[in-house]
Short mmCIF file of C-alpha atoms in Angstrom, two decimals:
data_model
loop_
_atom_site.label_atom_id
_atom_site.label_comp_id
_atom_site.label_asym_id
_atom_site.label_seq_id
_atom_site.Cartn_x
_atom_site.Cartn_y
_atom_site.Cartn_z
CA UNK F 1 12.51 3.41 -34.52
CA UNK F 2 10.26 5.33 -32.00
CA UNK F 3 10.86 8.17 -30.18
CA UNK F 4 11.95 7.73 -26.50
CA UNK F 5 12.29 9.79 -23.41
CA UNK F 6 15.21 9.63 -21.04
CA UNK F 7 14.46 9.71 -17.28
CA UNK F 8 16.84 9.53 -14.68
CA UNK F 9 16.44 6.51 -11.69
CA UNK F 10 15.36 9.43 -9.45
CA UNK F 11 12.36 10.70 -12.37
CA UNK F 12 11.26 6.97 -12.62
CA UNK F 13 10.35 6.24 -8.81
CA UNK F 14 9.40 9.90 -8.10
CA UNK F 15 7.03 9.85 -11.12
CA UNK F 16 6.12 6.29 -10.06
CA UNK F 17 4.97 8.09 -6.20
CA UNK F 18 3.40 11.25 -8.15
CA UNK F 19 0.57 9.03 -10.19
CA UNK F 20 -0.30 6.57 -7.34
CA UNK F 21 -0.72 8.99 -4.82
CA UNK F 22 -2.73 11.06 -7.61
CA UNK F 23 -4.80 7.85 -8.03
CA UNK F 24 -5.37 7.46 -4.30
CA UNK F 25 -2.84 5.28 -2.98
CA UNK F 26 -1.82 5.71 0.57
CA UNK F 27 2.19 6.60 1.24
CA UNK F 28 2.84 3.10 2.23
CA UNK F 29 1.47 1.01 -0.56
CA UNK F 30 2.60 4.05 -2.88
CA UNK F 31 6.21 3.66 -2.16
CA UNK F 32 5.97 -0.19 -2.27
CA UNK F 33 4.54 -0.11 -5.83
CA UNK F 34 7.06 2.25 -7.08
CA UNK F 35 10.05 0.82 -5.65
CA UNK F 36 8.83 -2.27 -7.82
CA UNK F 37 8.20 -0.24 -10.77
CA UNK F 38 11.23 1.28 -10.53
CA UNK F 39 13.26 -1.82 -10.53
CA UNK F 40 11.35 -3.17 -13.10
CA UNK F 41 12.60 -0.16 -15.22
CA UNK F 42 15.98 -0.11 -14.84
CA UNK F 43 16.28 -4.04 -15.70
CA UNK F 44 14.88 -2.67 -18.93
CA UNK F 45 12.01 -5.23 -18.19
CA UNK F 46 8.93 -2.31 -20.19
CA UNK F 47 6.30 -4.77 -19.58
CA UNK F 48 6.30 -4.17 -16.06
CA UNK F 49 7.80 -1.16 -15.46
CA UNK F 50 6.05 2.43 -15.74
CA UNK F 51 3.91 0.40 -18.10
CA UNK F 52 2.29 -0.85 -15.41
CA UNK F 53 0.87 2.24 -13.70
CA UNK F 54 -1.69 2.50 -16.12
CA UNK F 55 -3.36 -0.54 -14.20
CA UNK F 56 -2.33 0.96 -11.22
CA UNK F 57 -4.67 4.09 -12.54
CA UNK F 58 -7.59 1.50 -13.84
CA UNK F 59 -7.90 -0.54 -11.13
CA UNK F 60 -8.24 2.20 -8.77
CA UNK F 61 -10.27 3.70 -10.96
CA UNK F 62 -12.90 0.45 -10.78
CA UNK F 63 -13.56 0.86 -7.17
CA UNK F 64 -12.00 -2.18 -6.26
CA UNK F 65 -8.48 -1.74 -4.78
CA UNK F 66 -8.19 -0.22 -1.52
CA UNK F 67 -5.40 2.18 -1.45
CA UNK F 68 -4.47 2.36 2.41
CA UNK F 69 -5.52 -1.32 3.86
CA UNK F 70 -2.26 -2.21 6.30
CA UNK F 71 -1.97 -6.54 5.59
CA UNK F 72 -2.49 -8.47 8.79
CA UNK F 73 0.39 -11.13 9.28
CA UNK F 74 -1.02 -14.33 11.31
CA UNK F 75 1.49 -15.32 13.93
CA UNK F 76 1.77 -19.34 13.78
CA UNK F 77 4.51 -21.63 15.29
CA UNK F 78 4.79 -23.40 11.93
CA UNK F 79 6.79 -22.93 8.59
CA UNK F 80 3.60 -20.41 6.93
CA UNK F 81 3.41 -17.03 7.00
CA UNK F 82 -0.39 -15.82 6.63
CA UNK F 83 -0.33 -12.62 5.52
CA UNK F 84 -4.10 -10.76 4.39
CA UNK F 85 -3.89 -8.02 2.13
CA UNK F 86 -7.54 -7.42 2.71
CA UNK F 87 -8.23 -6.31 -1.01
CA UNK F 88 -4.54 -4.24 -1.04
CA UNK F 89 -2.23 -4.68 -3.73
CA UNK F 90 0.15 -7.32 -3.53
CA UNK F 91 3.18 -5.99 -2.55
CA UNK F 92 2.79 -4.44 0.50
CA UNK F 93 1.77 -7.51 2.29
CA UNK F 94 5.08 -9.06 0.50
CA UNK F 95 7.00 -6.33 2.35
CA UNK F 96 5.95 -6.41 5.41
CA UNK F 97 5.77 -10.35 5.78
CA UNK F 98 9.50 -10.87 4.54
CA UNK F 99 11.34 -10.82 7.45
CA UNK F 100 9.11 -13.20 9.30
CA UNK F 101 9.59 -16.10 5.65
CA UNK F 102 12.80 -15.36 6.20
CA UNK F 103 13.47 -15.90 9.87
CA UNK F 104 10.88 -19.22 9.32
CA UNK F 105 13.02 -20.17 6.71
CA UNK F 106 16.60 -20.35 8.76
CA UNK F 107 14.50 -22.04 11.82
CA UNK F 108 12.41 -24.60 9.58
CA UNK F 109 15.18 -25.30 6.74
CA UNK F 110 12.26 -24.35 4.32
CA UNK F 111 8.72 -22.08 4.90
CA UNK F 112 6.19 -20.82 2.55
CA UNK F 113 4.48 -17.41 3.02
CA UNK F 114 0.92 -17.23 1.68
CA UNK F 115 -0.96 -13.83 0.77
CA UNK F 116 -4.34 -13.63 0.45
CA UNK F 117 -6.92 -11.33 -1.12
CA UNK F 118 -4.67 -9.27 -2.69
CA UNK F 119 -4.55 -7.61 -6.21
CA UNK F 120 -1.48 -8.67 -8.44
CA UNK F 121 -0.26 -6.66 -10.92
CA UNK F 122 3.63 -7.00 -10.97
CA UNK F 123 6.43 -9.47 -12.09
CA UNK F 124 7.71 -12.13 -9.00
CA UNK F 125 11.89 -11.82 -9.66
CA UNK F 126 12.18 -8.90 -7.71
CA UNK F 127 10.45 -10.81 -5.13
CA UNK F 128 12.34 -13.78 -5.39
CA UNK F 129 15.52 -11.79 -5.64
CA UNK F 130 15.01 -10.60 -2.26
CA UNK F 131 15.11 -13.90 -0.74
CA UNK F 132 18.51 -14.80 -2.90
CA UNK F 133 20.24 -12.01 -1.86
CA UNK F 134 19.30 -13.13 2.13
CA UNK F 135 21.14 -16.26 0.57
CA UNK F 136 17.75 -18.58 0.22
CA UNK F 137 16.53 -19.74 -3.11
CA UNK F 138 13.09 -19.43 -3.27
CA UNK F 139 10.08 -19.98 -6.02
CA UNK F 140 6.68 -17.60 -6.05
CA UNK F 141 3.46 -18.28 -8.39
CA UNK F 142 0.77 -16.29 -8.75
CA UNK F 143 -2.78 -16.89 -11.19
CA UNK F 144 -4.17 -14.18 -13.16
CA UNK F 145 -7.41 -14.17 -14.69
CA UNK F 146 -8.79 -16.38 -17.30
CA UNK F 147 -7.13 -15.17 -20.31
CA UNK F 148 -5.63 -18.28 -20.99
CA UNK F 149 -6.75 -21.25 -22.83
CA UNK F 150 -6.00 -24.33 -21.70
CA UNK F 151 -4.04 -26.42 -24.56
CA UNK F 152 -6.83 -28.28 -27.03
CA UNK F 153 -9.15 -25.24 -25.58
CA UNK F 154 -10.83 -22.63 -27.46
CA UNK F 155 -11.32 -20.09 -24.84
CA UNK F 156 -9.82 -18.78 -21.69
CA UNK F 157 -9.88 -20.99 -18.61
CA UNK F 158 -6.22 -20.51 -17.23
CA UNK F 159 -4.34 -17.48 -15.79
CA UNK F 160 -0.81 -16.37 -17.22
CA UNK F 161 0.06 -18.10 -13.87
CA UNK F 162 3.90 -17.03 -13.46
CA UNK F 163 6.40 -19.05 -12.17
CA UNK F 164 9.67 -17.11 -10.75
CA UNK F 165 12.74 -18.74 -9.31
CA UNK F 166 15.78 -17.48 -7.97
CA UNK F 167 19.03 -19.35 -7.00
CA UNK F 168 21.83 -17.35 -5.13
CA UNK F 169 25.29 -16.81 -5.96
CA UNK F 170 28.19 -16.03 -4.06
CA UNK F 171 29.50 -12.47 -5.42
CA UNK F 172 27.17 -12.68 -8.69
CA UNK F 173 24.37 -11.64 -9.56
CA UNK F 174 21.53 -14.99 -8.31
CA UNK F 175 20.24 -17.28 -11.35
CA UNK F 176 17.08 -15.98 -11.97
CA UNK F 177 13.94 -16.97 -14.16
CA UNK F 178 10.83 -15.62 -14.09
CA UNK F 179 8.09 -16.00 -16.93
CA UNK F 180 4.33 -16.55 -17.78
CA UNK F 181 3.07 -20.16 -18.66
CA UNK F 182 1.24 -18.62 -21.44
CA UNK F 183 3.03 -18.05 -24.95
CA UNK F 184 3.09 -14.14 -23.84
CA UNK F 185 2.60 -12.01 -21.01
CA UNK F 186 -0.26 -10.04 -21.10
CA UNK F 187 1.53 -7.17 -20.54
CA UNK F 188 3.57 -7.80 -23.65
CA UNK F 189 0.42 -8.16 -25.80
CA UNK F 190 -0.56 -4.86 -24.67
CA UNK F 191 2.22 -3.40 -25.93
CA UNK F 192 2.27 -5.02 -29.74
CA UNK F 193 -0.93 -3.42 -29.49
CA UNK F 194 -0.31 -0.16 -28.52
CA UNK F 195 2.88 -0.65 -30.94
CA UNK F 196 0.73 -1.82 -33.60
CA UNK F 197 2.69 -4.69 -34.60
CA UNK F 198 1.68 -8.40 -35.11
CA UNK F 199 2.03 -11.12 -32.75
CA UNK F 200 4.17 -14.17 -33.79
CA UNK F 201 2.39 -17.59 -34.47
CA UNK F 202 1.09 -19.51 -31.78
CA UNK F 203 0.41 -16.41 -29.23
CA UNK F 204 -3.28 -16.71 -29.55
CA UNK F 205 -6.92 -17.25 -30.22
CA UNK F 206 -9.77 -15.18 -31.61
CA UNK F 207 -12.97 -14.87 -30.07
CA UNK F 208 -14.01 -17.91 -32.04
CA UNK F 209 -11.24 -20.28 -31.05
CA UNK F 210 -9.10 -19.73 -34.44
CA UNK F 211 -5.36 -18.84 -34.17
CA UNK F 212 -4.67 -15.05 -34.75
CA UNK F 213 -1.62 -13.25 -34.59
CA UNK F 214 -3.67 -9.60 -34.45
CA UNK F 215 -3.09 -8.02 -30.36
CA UNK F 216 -6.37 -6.64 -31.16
CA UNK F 217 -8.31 -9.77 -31.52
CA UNK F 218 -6.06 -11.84 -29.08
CA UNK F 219 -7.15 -9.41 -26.13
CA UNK F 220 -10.99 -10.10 -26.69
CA UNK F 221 -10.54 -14.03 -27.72
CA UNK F 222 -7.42 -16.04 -25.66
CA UNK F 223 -4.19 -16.89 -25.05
CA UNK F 224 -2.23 -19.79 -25.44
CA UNK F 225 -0.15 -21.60 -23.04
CA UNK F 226 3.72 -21.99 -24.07
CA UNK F 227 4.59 -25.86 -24.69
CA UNK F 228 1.45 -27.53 -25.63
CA UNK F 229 0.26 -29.69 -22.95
CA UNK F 230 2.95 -29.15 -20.67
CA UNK F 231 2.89 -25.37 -20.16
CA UNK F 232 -1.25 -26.23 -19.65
CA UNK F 233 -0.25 -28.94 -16.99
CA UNK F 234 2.16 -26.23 -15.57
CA UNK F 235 -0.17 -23.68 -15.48
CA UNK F 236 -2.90 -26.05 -13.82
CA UNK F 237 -0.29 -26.37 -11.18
CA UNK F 238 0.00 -23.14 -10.32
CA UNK F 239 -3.87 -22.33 -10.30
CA UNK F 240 -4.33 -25.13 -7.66
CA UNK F 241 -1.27 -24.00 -5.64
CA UNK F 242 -1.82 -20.39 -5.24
CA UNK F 243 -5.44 -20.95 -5.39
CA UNK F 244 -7.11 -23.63 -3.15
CA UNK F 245 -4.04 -24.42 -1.51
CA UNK F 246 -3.84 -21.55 0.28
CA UNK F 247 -7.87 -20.89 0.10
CA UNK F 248 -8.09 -18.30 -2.57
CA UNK F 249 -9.20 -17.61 -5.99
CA UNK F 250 -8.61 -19.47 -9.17
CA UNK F 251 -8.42 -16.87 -12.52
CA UNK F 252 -11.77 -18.18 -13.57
CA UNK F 253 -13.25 -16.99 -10.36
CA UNK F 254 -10.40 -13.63 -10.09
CA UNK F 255 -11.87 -12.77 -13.73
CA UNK F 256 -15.54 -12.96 -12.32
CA UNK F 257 -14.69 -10.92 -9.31
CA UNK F 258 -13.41 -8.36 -11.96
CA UNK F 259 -17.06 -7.98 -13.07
CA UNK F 260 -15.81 -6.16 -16.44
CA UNK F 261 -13.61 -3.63 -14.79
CA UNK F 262 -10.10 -2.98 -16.12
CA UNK F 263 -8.77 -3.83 -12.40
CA UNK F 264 -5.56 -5.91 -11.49
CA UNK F 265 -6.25 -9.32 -10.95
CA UNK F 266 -7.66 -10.76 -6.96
CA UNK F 267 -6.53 -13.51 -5.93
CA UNK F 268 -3.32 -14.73 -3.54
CA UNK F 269 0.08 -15.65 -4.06
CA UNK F 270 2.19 -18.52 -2.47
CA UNK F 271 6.12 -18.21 -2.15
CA UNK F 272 8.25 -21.13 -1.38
CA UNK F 273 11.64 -20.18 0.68
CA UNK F 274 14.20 -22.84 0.87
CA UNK F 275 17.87 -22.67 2.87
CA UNK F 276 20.73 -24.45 1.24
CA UNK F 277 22.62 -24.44 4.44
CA UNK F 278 20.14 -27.02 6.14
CA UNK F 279 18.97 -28.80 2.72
CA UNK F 280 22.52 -29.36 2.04
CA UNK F 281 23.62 -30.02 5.69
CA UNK F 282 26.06 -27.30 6.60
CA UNK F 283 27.69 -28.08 2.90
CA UNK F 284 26.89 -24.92 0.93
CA UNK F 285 30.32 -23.90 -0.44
CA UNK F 286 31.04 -27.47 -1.97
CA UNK F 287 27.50 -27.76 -3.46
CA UNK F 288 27.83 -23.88 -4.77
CA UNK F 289 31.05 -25.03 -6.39
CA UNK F 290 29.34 -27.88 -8.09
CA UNK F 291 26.23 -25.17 -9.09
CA UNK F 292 29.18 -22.75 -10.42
CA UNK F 293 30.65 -25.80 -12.35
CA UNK F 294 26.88 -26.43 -14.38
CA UNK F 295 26.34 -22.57 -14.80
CA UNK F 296 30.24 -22.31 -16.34
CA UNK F 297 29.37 -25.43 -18.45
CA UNK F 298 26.27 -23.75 -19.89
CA UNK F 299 27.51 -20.23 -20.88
CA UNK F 300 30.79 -22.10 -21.80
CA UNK F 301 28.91 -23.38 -25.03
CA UNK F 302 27.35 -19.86 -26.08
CA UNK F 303 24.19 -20.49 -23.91
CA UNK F 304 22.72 -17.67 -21.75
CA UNK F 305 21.58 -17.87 -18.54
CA UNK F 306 18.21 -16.44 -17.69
CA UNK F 307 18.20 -12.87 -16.37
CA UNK F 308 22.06 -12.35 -18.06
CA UNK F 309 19.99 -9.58 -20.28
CA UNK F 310 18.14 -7.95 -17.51
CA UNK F 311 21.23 -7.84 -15.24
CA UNK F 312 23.09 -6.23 -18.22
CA UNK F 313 20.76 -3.29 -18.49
CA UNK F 314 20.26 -2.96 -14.81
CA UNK F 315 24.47 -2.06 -15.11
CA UNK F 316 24.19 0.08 -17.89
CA UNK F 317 20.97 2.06 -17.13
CA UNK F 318 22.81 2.24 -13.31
CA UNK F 319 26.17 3.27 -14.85
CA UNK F 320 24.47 6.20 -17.16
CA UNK F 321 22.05 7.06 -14.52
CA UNK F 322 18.81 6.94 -16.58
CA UNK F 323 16.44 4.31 -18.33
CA UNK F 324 14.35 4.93 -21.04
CA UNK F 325 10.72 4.61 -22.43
CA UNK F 326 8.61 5.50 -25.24
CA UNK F 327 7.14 8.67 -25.66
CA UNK F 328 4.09 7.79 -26.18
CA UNK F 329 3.83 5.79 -23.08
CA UNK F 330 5.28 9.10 -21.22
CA UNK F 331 3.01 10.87 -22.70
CA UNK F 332 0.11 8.72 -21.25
CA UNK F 333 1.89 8.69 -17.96
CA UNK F 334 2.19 12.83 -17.80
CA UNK F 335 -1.61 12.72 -18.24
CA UNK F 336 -1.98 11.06 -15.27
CA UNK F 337 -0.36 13.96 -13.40
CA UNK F 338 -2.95 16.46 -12.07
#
């Protein structure tokens, strides 16, 4: 087993602040990042917790991210929220345009809230989460870059394109999935990589279009969509949603932009907010009774809901006050303090 490092919830976000502000992020999109980071870690979720502030680091690094850009939110009398991140990272311009999805979402019964130009990095439940625990389910996709071959492809075409979703529940934790339409995250590849360990069967491509199960070769080659044909269709979905749709970039064209930096993926992001209490016409406690009743009948038969694991370390890493990661990704982090 490898050796870990303990760090309280107060190390985590205040290490979190120390290397973004080292890498040049402004106070504002600093604190944004890390409160996501942070979260991240304590669900246990390494993939995109402190993991993640390596690409923080790179993509600053590449000249491409600006570290201080305040989003612009366009007023409009209709259901969207425009929000420009103006080449920010992502989740500032998620932060500051909540309130008004939110508020469009109780007026118009549903509203969508579109950021553009923005650099993506992160994982969508904590997004999503926020709008179930206003007590609105909500969905959020995102494209990538073109790591991802489409299924009967031989080389990348499609983004990991995630799809998040997040139901809420009275006095429980919301129903909650969020996950990649490829096989793997690429964040996850990363780290079989970095653990040296192979990847299971049907992960990837090499650079010549042949299955391989070595991180090594996947990260230069492609990867492979989960489901066949339907996690393709899926992920096409998603591309045109959060890409045309809403007049932004596909991953083909985020990839490009990338011009063989190690930056974050450009492109937008589209979140759908939806409130029960008009969909359902005034008739949420009988219909959250009768979503109670399906959720009992699953995990009645052994079955887990999605996000039962996560929730499970987000109590115990809250209860014992710290969450933990592997040294050698500390150590990698501490090198990023000067």
């Amino acid at each position: 087993m490898s050796e870990t490092v303990k760090l309280t919830l107060d190390e985590i976000h205040g290490l979190s602040l120390t290397i973004l502000k080292n890498a040049g992020y402004g106070p504002d999109h600093a604190t944004a990042i890390a409160d996501l980071l942070t979260t991240c870690q304590i669900d246990d979720c390494h993939s995109h917790g402190l993991f993640r502030l390596l690409m923080c680091a790179e993509t600053m690094d590449a000249g491409k991210v600006d570290g201080h850009v305040a989003p612009v939110i366009t007023p409009s009398d209709n259901a969207i929220v425009r929000v420009d991140a103006r080449g920010g990272i992502s989740l500032l311009a998620f932060h500051e345009a909540l309130p008004h999805l939110i508020e469009k979402t109780r007026t118009h019964g549903i509203a969508a809230m579109a950021i553009n130009r923005c650099f993506h990095f992160s994982a969508l439940w904590p997004e999503v989460e926020q709008l179930s625990s206003a007590g609105l389910a909500a969905m959020a996709m995102v494209p990538s870059h073109s790591w991802v071959a489409p299924a009967g492809g031989t080389r990348g075409s499609l983004g990991t394109n995630p799809l998040a979703f997040s139901w809420p529940r009275q006095g429980q934790d919301p129903f909650t999935f969020d996950f990649a339409t490829s096989a793997f995250a690429r964040g996850e590849i990363e780290l079989y990589r970095r653990a040296g360990k192979p990847l299971p069967d049907g992960v990837a491509l090499d650079k010549e279009g042949n299955p391989t199960t070595d991180p090594h070769a996947a990260m230069e080659g492609a990867m492979l969509t989960f489901g066949g044909y339907k996690g393709s269709a899926l992920s096409i979905m998603i591309e045109l949603l959060a890409g045309p749709l809403i007049d932004d970039l596909t991953s083909l064209e985020s990839l490009a932009y990338a011009d063989g930096t190690s930056s974050a993926p450009y492109h937008g992001e589209i979140i759908l907010a939806f409130d029960p209490a008009q969909f359902s016409g005034g008739r949420v406690d009988e219909n959250d009774a009768r979503a109670e009743r399906l959720f009992a009948d699953i995990t009645g038969q052994g079955a887990r809901l999605p996000s039962q694991r996560r929730y499970a370390a987000r109590a115990r890493n809250r209860a014992r006050g710290y969450a933990e990661i592997s040294k050698t990704l500390h150590d990698d982090l501490l090198a990023l303090v000067r």
